[in-house]
Tab-separated table of C-alpha atoms in Angstrom:
chain	number	residue	atom	x	y	z
A	234	UNK	CA	-20.047	80.103	-89.230
A	235	UNK	CA	-20.549	82.806	-86.841
A	236	UNK	CA	-17.724	82.705	-83.727
A	237	UNK	CA	-21.361	82.127	-81.995
A	238	UNK	CA	-21.739	79.147	-83.553
A	239	UNK	CA	-17.885	78.002	-83.450
A	240	UNK	CA	-17.922	78.383	-79.161
A	241	UNK	CA	-20.712	76.371	-78.500
A	242	UNK	CA	-19.512	72.788	-79.241
A	243	UNK	CA	-16.749	73.797	-76.786
A	244	UNK	CA	-19.060	74.824	-74.199
A	245	UNK	CA	-20.693	71.649	-74.198
A	246	UNK	CA	-17.950	69.575	-73.822
A	247	UNK	CA	-16.532	71.887	-70.804
A	248	UNK	CA	-20.385	71.227	-69.325
A	249	UNK	CA	-19.759	67.704	-69.957
A	250	UNK	CA	-16.072	67.533	-68.098
A	251	UNK	CA	-17.549	69.717	-65.488
A	252	UNK	CA	-20.446	66.974	-64.831
A	253	UNK	CA	-18.350	63.965	-64.875
A	254	UNK	CA	-15.703	65.707	-62.199
A	255	UNK	CA	-18.780	66.388	-60.151
A	256	UNK	CA	-20.257	62.702	-60.308
A	257	UNK	CA	-16.895	61.518	-59.718
A	258	UNK	CA	-16.706	63.544	-56.401
A	259	UNK	CA	-19.998	62.022	-55.256
A	260	UNK	CA	-19.272	58.548	-55.642
A	261	UNK	CA	-15.932	59.201	-53.668
A	262	UNK	CA	-17.927	61.140	-51.030
A	263	UNK	CA	-20.741	58.343	-50.696
A	264	UNK	CA	-17.665	55.941	-50.330
A	265	UNK	CA	-16.088	58.028	-47.911
A	266	UNK	CA	-19.445	58.627	-45.359
A	267	UNK	CA	-20.467	54.804	-45.719
A	268	UNK	CA	-16.982	54.108	-43.993
A	269	UNK	CA	-17.514	56.285	-41.826
A	270	UNK	CA	-20.646	55.025	-40.466
A	271	UNK	CA	-19.150	51.816	-40.105
A	272	UNK	CA	-16.332	52.208	-37.984
A	273	UNK	CA	-18.594	54.627	-35.881
A	274	UNK	CA	-21.153	51.405	-35.521
A	275	UNK	CA	-17.954	49.050	-35.195
A	276	UNK	CA	-16.745	51.443	-32.480
A	277	UNK	CA	-19.575	52.080	-30.945
A	278	UNK	CA	-20.076	50.062	-27.485
A	279	UNK	CA	-22.916	47.787	-27.458
A	280	UNK	CA	-26.292	48.693	-25.672
A	281	UNK	CA	-26.148	48.195	-22.013
A	282	UNK	CA	-29.280	45.448	-20.324
A	283	UNK	CA	-31.268	46.488	-18.557
A	284	UNK	CA	-30.306	47.183	-15.049
A	285	UNK	CA	-32.272	44.177	-13.490
A	286	UNK	CA	-30.459	41.679	-16.152
A	287	UNK	CA	-27.089	42.787	-15.402
A	288	UNK	CA	-27.642	42.421	-12.007
A	289	UNK	CA	-29.215	38.824	-12.030
A	290	UNK	CA	-26.351	37.548	-14.644
A	291	UNK	CA	-23.604	38.952	-12.608
A	292	UNK	CA	-24.995	37.183	-9.807
A	293	UNK	CA	-25.289	33.783	-11.701
A	294	UNK	CA	-21.299	33.690	-12.687
A	295	UNK	CA	-20.061	35.018	-9.226
A	296	UNK	CA	-22.219	31.777	-7.033
A	297	UNK	CA	-19.872	29.055	-8.337
A	298	UNK	CA	-21.467	25.594	-7.382
A	299	UNK	CA	-19.249	23.629	-5.507
A	300	UNK	CA	-19.113	20.149	-3.793
A	301	UNK	CA	-19.065	20.048	0.225
A	302	UNK	CA	-18.622	17.602	2.886
A	303	UNK	CA	-19.765	17.283	6.198
A	304	UNK	CA	-17.378	16.384	8.743
A	305	UNK	CA	-17.953	13.931	11.074
A	306	UNK	CA	-17.011	11.743	13.978
A	307	UNK	CA	-14.741	8.893	12.912
A	308	UNK	CA	-11.641	6.932	13.243
A	309	UNK	CA	-8.534	7.121	11.314
A	310	UNK	CA	-6.065	3.732	11.261
A	311	UNK	CA	-3.173	2.557	10.173
A	312	UNK	CA	-2.684	-0.941	9.203
A	313	UNK	CA	1.050	-2.131	8.004
A	314	UNK	CA	1.664	-5.824	5.685
A	315	UNK	CA	4.438	-7.736	6.878
A	316	UNK	CA	5.106	-11.477	5.076
A	317	UNK	CA	6.970	-14.383	6.725
A	318	UNK	CA	6.466	-18.039	7.338
A	319	UNK	CA	4.201	-20.401	9.622
A	320	UNK	CA	5.698	-22.507	12.041
A	321	UNK	CA	4.951	-25.321	14.659
A	322	UNK	CA	4.535	-23.467	17.814
A	323	UNK	CA	6.371	-27.006	19.691
A	324	UNK	CA	8.523	-28.183	17.712
A	325	UNK	CA	11.237	-31.077	18.582
A	326	UNK	CA	13.871	-33.009	16.391
A	327	UNK	CA	15.039	-36.332	15.809
A	328	UNK	CA	18.988	-36.727	15.463
A	329	UNK	CA	21.128	-38.595	14.056
A	330	UNK	CA	25.031	-38.981	14.966
A	331	UNK	CA	28.052	-37.852	12.441
A	332	UNK	CA	29.552	-40.117	10.107
A	333	UNK	CA	26.386	-42.120	9.313
A	334	UNK	CA	25.015	-42.504	5.546
A	335	UNK	CA	21.357	-41.956	5.119
A	336	UNK	CA	20.206	-45.719	3.029
A	337	UNK	CA	16.630	-45.345	4.006
A	338	UNK	CA	13.630	-42.561	4.264
A	339	UNK	CA	10.919	-44.017	6.016
A	340	UNK	CA	8.402	-41.164	6.139
A	341	UNK	CA	7.779	-37.367	4.648
A	342	UNK	CA	7.287	-34.162	5.493
A	343	UNK	CA	3.936	-33.658	6.353
A	344	UNK	CA	3.368	-37.284	7.685
A	345	UNK	CA	1.875	-37.787	11.429
A	346	UNK	CA	4.197	-40.360	13.093
A	347	UNK	CA	4.170	-41.433	16.488
A	348	UNK	CA	6.597	-42.124	19.595
A	349	UNK	CA	9.016	-44.316	18.675
A	350	UNK	CA	8.065	-44.975	15.354
A	351	UNK	CA	11.029	-45.404	12.765
A	352	UNK	CA	12.140	-42.396	10.743
A	353	UNK	CA	15.036	-43.527	8.921
A	354	UNK	CA	18.141	-45.829	8.822
A	355	UNK	CA	21.665	-45.064	8.051
A	356	UNK	CA	25.045	-46.933	8.480
A	357	UNK	CA	28.131	-46.542	9.110
A	358	UNK	CA	30.524	-48.681	6.575
A	359	UNK	CA	33.212	-50.352	8.346
A	360	UNK	CA	32.796	-49.577	11.457
A	361	UNK	CA	32.588	-52.123	14.312
A	362	UNK	CA	29.577	-52.104	16.248
A	363	UNK	CA	30.480	-52.417	19.242
A	364	UNK	CA	33.400	-49.281	19.214
A	365	UNK	CA	29.801	-47.384	18.030
A	366	UNK	CA	29.625	-44.630	20.448
A	367	UNK	CA	26.410	-43.490	21.749
A	368	UNK	CA	25.344	-40.055	20.544
A	369	UNK	CA	25.930	-37.051	22.253
A	370	UNK	CA	23.149	-35.083	23.568
A	371	UNK	CA	21.579	-32.637	21.095
A	372	UNK	CA	19.809	-29.364	21.212
A	373	UNK	CA	16.870	-30.901	20.241
A	374	UNK	CA	15.046	-34.205	19.814
A	375	UNK	CA	16.009	-37.434	22.086
A	376	UNK	CA	19.305	-39.625	22.449
A	377	UNK	CA	16.334	-42.541	23.031
A	378	UNK	CA	15.010	-41.358	19.397
A	379	UNK	CA	18.804	-43.170	18.009
A	380	UNK	CA	19.215	-47.122	18.212
A	381	UNK	CA	22.106	-48.325	16.261
A	382	UNK	CA	21.852	-52.142	14.966
A	383	UNK	CA	24.405	-54.707	13.917
A	384	UNK	CA	24.222	-54.338	9.659
A	385	UNK	CA	24.597	-57.369	7.391
A	386	UNK	CA	27.822	-56.139	6.004
A	387	UNK	CA	29.668	-55.591	9.331
A	388	UNK	CA	29.190	-52.143	9.770
A	389	UNK	CA	26.730	-50.320	12.434
A	390	UNK	CA	23.212	-49.749	11.059
A	391	UNK	CA	21.501	-46.650	12.692
A	392	UNK	CA	17.363	-46.271	13.344
A	393	UNK	CA	16.169	-43.156	13.745
A	394	UNK	CA	13.008	-42.713	15.603
A	395	UNK	CA	10.405	-40.691	16.288
A	396	UNK	CA	10.948	-39.164	20.443
A	397	UNK	CA	7.416	-37.861	20.450
A	398	UNK	CA	4.093	-38.421	18.737
A	399	UNK	CA	3.289	-35.414	16.161
A	400	UNK	CA	3.731	-34.587	12.742
A	401	UNK	CA	6.548	-34.066	10.509
A	402	UNK	CA	6.810	-30.599	9.701
A	403	UNK	CA	10.538	-30.318	7.918
A	404	UNK	CA	13.169	-32.520	6.274
A	405	UNK	CA	16.746	-32.010	6.259
A	406	UNK	CA	18.637	-34.830	4.829
A	407	UNK	CA	17.932	-37.478	1.990
A	408	UNK	CA	19.177	-41.021	0.946
A	409	UNK	CA	22.563	-40.846	0.646
A	410	UNK	CA	23.413	-37.894	2.814
A	411	UNK	CA	26.198	-38.170	5.356
A	412	UNK	CA	25.519	-37.005	8.753
A	413	UNK	CA	27.672	-34.240	10.161
A	414	UNK	CA	29.010	-33.579	6.231
A	415	UNK	CA	28.652	-29.910	5.543
A	416	UNK	CA	26.116	-30.076	2.307
A	417	UNK	CA	25.827	-26.125	2.411
A	418	UNK	CA	27.104	-22.574	3.116
A	419	UNK	CA	23.879	-22.670	5.892
A	420	UNK	CA	25.199	-25.099	7.620
A	421	UNK	CA	28.648	-23.813	7.366
A	422	UNK	CA	27.954	-20.882	8.656
A	423	UNK	CA	26.181	-22.293	11.777
A	424	UNK	CA	28.690	-24.355	12.455
A	425	UNK	CA	30.903	-21.164	12.870
A	426	UNK	CA	28.468	-19.315	14.923
A	427	UNK	CA	28.583	-22.629	17.172
A	428	UNK	CA	24.804	-23.482	16.588
A	429	UNK	CA	23.851	-27.162	16.092
A	430	UNK	CA	22.904	-28.425	12.853
A	431	UNK	CA	19.346	-29.012	11.870
A	432	UNK	CA	18.544	-32.646	12.583
A	433	UNK	CA	17.372	-34.619	9.791
A	434	UNK	CA	13.712	-34.289	10.886
A	435	UNK	CA	11.462	-31.701	13.153
A	436	UNK	CA	8.434	-32.841	14.205
A	437	UNK	CA	5.489	-30.280	15.464
A	438	UNK	CA	4.612	-31.689	18.825
A	439	UNK	CA	0.839	-30.018	19.101
A	440	UNK	CA	-1.551	-28.600	16.604
A	441	UNK	CA	-0.725	-24.625	17.308
A	442	UNK	CA	1.000	-22.986	14.613
A	443	UNK	CA	2.537	-19.314	14.886
A	444	UNK	CA	3.612	-17.078	11.825
A	445	UNK	CA	7.515	-15.611	12.072
A	446	UNK	CA	7.091	-12.596	9.600
A	447	UNK	CA	9.880	-9.626	8.972
A	448	UNK	CA	8.929	-6.226	10.607
A	449	UNK	CA	10.175	-3.239	8.527
A	450	UNK	CA	12.511	-0.940	11.122
A	451	UNK	CA	9.651	1.759	10.578
A	452	UNK	CA	7.087	-0.568	12.313
A	453	UNK	CA	8.995	-2.145	14.664
A	454	UNK	CA	7.722	-0.132	17.454
A	455	UNK	CA	4.644	0.320	16.412
A	456	UNK	CA	3.009	-3.415	16.183
A	457	UNK	CA	2.444	-4.333	19.825
A	458	UNK	CA	1.967	-7.732	21.892
A	459	UNK	CA	-1.764	-8.588	21.188
A	460	UNK	CA	-2.454	-6.436	18.114
A	461	UNK	CA	-5.088	-8.455	16.374
A	462	UNK	CA	-4.108	-9.108	12.389
A	463	UNK	CA	-5.712	-10.643	9.507
A	464	UNK	CA	-3.521	-13.101	8.277
A	465	UNK	CA	-3.269	-14.443	4.421
A	466	UNK	CA	-2.027	-17.399	2.792
A	467	UNK	CA	-0.593	-18.104	0.080
A	468	UNK	CA	-3.673	-20.038	-1.141
A	469	UNK	CA	-6.038	-17.499	-0.135
A	470	UNK	CA	-7.155	-18.807	3.539
A	471	UNK	CA	-7.853	-16.031	5.653
A	472	UNK	CA	-7.297	-16.343	9.442
A	473	UNK	CA	-7.155	-14.364	12.529
A	474	UNK	CA	-3.168	-13.668	13.731
A	475	UNK	CA	-2.717	-12.131	17.257
A	476	UNK	CA	0.781	-10.640	17.858
A	477	UNK	CA	2.299	-12.828	20.689
A	478	UNK	CA	6.170	-11.770	20.393
A	479	UNK	CA	7.057	-8.011	19.040
A	480	UNK	CA	9.992	-7.082	17.357
A	481	UNK	CA	12.438	-6.155	19.952
A	482	UNK	CA	15.097	-5.242	17.793
A	483	UNK	CA	16.408	-4.242	14.429
A	484	UNK	CA	18.979	-6.006	11.808
A	485	UNK	CA	21.397	-3.281	11.014
A	486	UNK	CA	22.116	-4.669	7.247
A	487	UNK	CA	18.427	-5.887	6.414
A	488	UNK	CA	16.662	-3.017	8.796
A	489	UNK	CA	14.040	-5.669	9.521
A	490	UNK	CA	12.944	-7.239	12.995
A	491	UNK	CA	11.580	-10.540	13.525
A	492	UNK	CA	8.066	-10.788	15.294
A	493	UNK	CA	5.435	-13.569	15.941
A	494	UNK	CA	1.911	-14.246	15.534
A	495	UNK	CA	-0.256	-16.621	16.721
A	496	UNK	CA	-2.797	-17.880	13.861
A	497	UNK	CA	-6.649	-18.760	14.936
A	498	UNK	CA	-7.479	-21.810	13.902
A	499	UNK	CA	-4.216	-23.482	13.711
A	500	UNK	CA	-5.669	-25.729	10.906
A	501	UNK	CA	-5.875	-22.349	8.674
A	502	UNK	CA	-2.051	-22.406	7.680
A	503	UNK	CA	0.297	-25.180	7.359
A	504	UNK	CA	3.863	-25.229	8.840
A	505	UNK	CA	6.135	-24.065	6.283
A	506	UNK	CA	3.915	-22.231	4.398
A	507	UNK	CA	4.113	-17.915	2.914
A	508	UNK	CA	1.526	-16.042	4.385
A	509	UNK	CA	1.121	-12.255	5.093
A	510	UNK	CA	-0.607	-10.248	7.701
A	511	UNK	CA	-1.804	-6.781	7.909
A	512	UNK	CA	-2.363	-5.507	11.401
A	513	UNK	CA	-3.277	-2.121	13.323
A	514	UNK	CA	-0.137	0.321	13.932
A	515	UNK	CA	-2.180	3.452	15.011
A	516	UNK	CA	-5.542	5.123	15.569
A	517	UNK	CA	-6.891	8.029	15.598
A	518	UNK	CA	-10.606	8.943	16.711
A	519	UNK	CA	-12.615	12.070	16.297
A	520	UNK	CA	-13.363	15.337	13.854
A	521	UNK	CA	-12.558	13.648	10.100
A	522	UNK	CA	-12.577	14.608	6.593
A	523	UNK	CA	-11.381	13.886	3.162
A	524	UNK	CA	-7.930	14.416	2.551
A	525	UNK	CA	-8.681	16.433	-0.435
A	526	UNK	CA	-10.514	19.009	1.841
A	527	UNK	CA	-6.914	20.236	3.794
A	528	UNK	CA	-4.350	22.456	1.474
A	529	UNK	CA	-1.467	23.261	2.969
A	530	UNK	CA	0.884	26.487	2.469
A	531	UNK	CA	4.063	27.082	4.731
A	532	UNK	CA	3.549	24.166	6.856
A	533	UNK	CA	0.428	25.127	7.477
A	534	UNK	CA	-2.902	23.461	7.171
A	535	UNK	CA	-6.403	25.137	6.372
A	536	UNK	CA	-10.102	24.336	5.204
A	537	UNK	CA	-12.398	26.022	3.037
A	538	UNK	CA	-15.239	26.252	5.356
A	539	UNK	CA	-18.864	26.809	3.642
A	540	UNK	CA	-20.792	28.832	5.671
A	541	UNK	CA	-24.142	30.723	4.599
A	542	UNK	CA	-23.289	30.083	1.038
A	543	UNK	CA	-19.681	32.250	1.763
A	544	UNK	CA	-16.531	30.666	1.760
A	545	UNK	CA	-14.189	30.725	4.591
A	546	UNK	CA	-11.063	30.014	4.774
A	547	UNK	CA	-9.826	28.447	8.287
A	548	UNK	CA	-6.626	26.933	9.681
A	549	UNK	CA	-6.610	23.456	11.594
A	550	UNK	CA	-4.349	21.265	13.498
A	551	UNK	CA	-3.911	17.549	11.347
A	552	UNK	CA	-3.323	13.832	12.507
A	553	UNK	CA	-3.261	10.963	11.065
A	554	UNK	CA	-4.141	10.223	7.939
A	555	UNK	CA	-5.003	7.035	5.994
A	556	UNK	CA	-7.348	5.892	2.697
A	557	UNK	CA	-8.517	9.557	1.735
A	558	UNK	CA	-9.528	10.363	5.190
A	559	UNK	CA	-7.498	12.784	7.657
A	560	UNK	CA	-8.376	13.556	11.369
A	561	UNK	CA	-8.725	17.071	12.403
A	562	UNK	CA	-7.423	17.519	15.960
A	563	UNK	CA	-7.979	21.630	16.213
A	564	UNK	CA	-10.233	24.102	14.036
A	565	UNK	CA	-13.478	22.242	12.756
A	566	UNK	CA	-16.600	20.474	14.852
A	567	UNK	CA	-18.497	18.188	13.483
A	568	UNK	CA	-21.410	18.493	11.143
A	569	UNK	CA	-19.718	21.843	9.839
A	570	UNK	CA	-19.634	21.614	6.142
A	571	UNK	CA	-15.734	22.175	3.627
A	572	UNK	CA	-14.978	22.366	0.575
A	573	UNK	CA	-14.638	18.581	-0.759
A	574	UNK	CA	-11.539	19.697	-3.240
A	575	UNK	CA	-9.692	22.625	-2.012
A	576	UNK	CA	-7.812	24.905	-4.442
A	577	UNK	CA	-7.010	28.159	-5.721
A	578	UNK	CA	-10.163	28.770	-7.531
A	579	UNK	CA	-12.025	29.917	-4.505
A	580	UNK	CA	-11.456	32.439	-1.682
A	581	UNK	CA	-12.266	34.097	1.540
A	582	UNK	CA	-15.418	35.746	0.845
A	583	UNK	CA	-16.748	34.107	-2.337
A	584	UNK	CA	-20.248	33.505	-2.579
A	585	UNK	CA	-21.168	29.555	-3.714
A	586	UNK	CA	-24.113	27.347	-4.038
A	587	UNK	CA	-22.807	24.377	-1.748
A	588	UNK	CA	-23.891	20.824	-2.748
A	589	UNK	CA	-23.657	17.812	-0.216
A	590	UNK	CA	-21.661	15.348	-2.175
A	591	UNK	CA	-20.697	12.943	0.431
A	592	UNK	CA	-20.490	12.484	4.428
A	593	UNK	CA	-16.522	12.231	5.634
A	594	UNK	CA	-15.095	9.251	7.041
A	595	UNK	CA	-17.883	7.149	5.393
């Protein structure tokens, strides 16, 4: 074998090795090129839209749609709710001297009686009828309403009669009670203060009924004579009330005052019945908007006015507020439109699409 024949296979193997290396190099180059293209495509910014389209989209995103209300002239009222009990306007008592035991009750609460009608009978056991002293005058009632009689047992029987015609509105005794004896801590306290004890019967002399209420100290100076109230009984009956006697002082312990309302019609509420009254304590009339349209910063109030689709921030001076409405005393005129729900999303100079949603003060 010649030398050439011996070298020919070696040359073929070298060519095969070179070809394989070239193929691997080409494959690697192709992969690298593909990666470079992909990275370049990802890094390249998106194609810009046409100027007219971009401008329109920016305009639409900038003009937020907001609800606005129109300021109007109205009144803001502040009400106070007080509670109490109905009582007869004119009352008198039928009294019983001390030391008598009640044996019979002839009438009850709510009964209508005539002048001189028997109300109860009582007896003082073991006492001599002739020794029975006439009863002392009482703060309420009439001496003529008491008539001592000789009891069959030798004691003194006492009959209490109605001093006037009317309706029994309170009964403060029962069979077995002894007149003048302390029945409760309340009676003892009244005696200590020098006040006469409650008579066995309280009679309403007329048909007029008043509501006596407890007034919180916050409203004592705001409920004035002649103010009209809406009175509602515990049964849901509604009547008109008028302040006849406003609270003039406040109890230091309870922080409550006492006021008196007349009730019309009087038959709507019975004496002794629980009732509540809603009375107007303040009124402020003028420019009114919803309270949600006012914002506060560092103690200063302001509104966001919408004029020509542009938001303007305007300081205002506020007055009374109640039931979602607030009085604007300065800074806003009737008919001007403000953002209904003010907030940090809007700033002065923003362009908005205003939609009228409500008339303020409605």
